[in-house]
C-alpha positions in Angstrom: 0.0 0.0 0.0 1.0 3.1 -1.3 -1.3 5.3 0.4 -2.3 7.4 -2.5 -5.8 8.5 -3.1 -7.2 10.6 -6.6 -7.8 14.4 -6.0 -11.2 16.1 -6.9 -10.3 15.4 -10.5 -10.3 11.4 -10.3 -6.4 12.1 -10.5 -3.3 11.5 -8.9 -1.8 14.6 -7.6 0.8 15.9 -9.8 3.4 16.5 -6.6 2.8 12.4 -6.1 2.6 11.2 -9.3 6.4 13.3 -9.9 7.3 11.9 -6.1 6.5 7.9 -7.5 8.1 8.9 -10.7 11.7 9.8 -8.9 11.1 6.9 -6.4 10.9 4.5 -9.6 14.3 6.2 -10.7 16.3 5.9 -7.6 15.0 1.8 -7.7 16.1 1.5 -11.6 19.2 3.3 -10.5 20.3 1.2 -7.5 19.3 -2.8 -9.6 20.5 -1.1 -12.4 22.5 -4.2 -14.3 25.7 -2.4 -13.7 25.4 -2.8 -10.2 24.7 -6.4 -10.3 28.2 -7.7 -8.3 27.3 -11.5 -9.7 28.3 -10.7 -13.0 31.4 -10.3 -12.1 32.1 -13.5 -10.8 35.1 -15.8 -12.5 32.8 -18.7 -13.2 29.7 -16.7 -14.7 29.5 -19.4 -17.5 28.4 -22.2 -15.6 25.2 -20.3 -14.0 24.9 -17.5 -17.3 21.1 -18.0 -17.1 20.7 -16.8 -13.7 23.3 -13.8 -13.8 22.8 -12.6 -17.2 20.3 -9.7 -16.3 18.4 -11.0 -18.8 14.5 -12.4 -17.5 13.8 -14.1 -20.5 17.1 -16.6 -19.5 16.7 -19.0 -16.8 19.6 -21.5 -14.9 18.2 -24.5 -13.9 20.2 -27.9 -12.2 19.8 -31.7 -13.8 15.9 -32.2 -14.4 14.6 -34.2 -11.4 16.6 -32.0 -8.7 14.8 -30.8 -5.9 17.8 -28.9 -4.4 20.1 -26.8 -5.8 23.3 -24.5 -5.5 24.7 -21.4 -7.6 28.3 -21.1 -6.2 29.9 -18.0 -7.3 33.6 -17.3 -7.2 35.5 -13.5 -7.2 38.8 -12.4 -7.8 38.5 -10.5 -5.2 36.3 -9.7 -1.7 33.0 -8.4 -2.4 30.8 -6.2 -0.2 27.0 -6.6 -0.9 23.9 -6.0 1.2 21.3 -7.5 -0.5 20.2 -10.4 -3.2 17.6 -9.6 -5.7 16.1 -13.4 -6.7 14.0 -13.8 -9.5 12.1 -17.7 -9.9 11.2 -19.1 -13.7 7.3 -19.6 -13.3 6.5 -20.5 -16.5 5.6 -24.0 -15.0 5.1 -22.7 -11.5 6.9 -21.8 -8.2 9.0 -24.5 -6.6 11.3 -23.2 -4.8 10.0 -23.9 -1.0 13.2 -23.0 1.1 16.8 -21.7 0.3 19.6 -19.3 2.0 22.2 -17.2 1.0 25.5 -18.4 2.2 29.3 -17.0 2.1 32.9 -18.8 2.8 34.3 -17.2 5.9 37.3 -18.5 6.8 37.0 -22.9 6.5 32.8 -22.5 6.9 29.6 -20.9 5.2 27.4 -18.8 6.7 24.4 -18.4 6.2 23.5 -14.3 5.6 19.7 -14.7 4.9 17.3 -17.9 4.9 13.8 -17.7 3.4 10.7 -19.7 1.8 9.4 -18.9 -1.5 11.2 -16.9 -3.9 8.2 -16.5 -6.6 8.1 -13.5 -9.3 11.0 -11.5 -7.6 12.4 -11.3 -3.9 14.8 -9.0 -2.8 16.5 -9.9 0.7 18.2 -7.7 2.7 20.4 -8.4 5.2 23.8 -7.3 7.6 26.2 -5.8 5.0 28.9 -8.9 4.3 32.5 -8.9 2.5 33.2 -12.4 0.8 34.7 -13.9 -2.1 33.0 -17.1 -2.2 28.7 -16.7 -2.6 25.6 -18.9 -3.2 22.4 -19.4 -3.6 21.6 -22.7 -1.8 18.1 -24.3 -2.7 17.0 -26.5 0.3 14.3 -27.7 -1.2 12.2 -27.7 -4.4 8.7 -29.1 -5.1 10.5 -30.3 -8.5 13.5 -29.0 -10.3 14.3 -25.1 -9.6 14.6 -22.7 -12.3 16.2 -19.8 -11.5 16.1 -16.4 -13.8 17.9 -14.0 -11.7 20.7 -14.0 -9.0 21.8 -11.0 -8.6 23.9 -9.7 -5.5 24.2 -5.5 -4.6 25.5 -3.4 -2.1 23.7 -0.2 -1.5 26.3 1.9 0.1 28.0 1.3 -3.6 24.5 2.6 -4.9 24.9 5.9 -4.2 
């Protein structure tokens, strides 16, 4: 909810409809596909579907899977804040239960766990450095298609 309600007119007021306008901006400006840290990964071919920026591509693991893992490697630490993750539904939702993890030091941590991922879900959680990142399905109804996984760090959005 919004909160926006039309003037006299049946309208949106001009000072909200400009306000929503320069919100939409700053959004397209901070998931811009420039900012997407994932495509910068050193093994971006194996998981191109899911880091391309491209919706109409989809990464998907061996048909019958009911968990599955996108393991991204960097040359170097990266500092991100949030994951934007984007589910294929052209045959339905099916993720049920994933988490984004990170190598530090001999282990992975876990930075953010949810459910369903559906159309688009973007997680936010404790700013993290790392050069080792994935998205870990848990668990899948049937096999996981996966259109976007793209990492971001806002205080680099600015």
């Amino acid at each position: 909810m919004i909160g926006l309600a039309p003037d006299n007119r049946g309208r949106l007021p001009d000072s909200d409809v400009n306000r929503l306008q320069q919100f939409g901006e700053a959004l397209g400006s901070m998931y811009a596909p420039a900012k997407n840290l994932a495509a910068h990964a050193t093994n971006i071919s194996a998981f191109r579907g899911a880091l391309d920026s491209d919706p109409d591509t989809m990464w998907s693991p061996p048909e019958g899977s009911h968990s599955a893992v996108i393991d991204l490697v960097f040359a170097h630490p990266i500092g991100f804040d949030r994951a934007l993750t984007m589910e294929w539904l052209v045959e339905g939702q099916k993720v049920q239960k994933y988490a984004i993890q990170v190598v530090q030091g001999a282990n992975w941590k876990t930075v953010y766990s949810g459910t369903t991922i559906g159309h688009k879900k973007i997680d936010f959680f404790q700013r993290t450095t790392a050069q080792h990142v994935r998205l870990n399905i848990l668990s899948a109804s049937s096999t996981p298609r996966i259109r976007e996984f793209q990492l971001f760090d806002a205080a680099r959005a600015q």
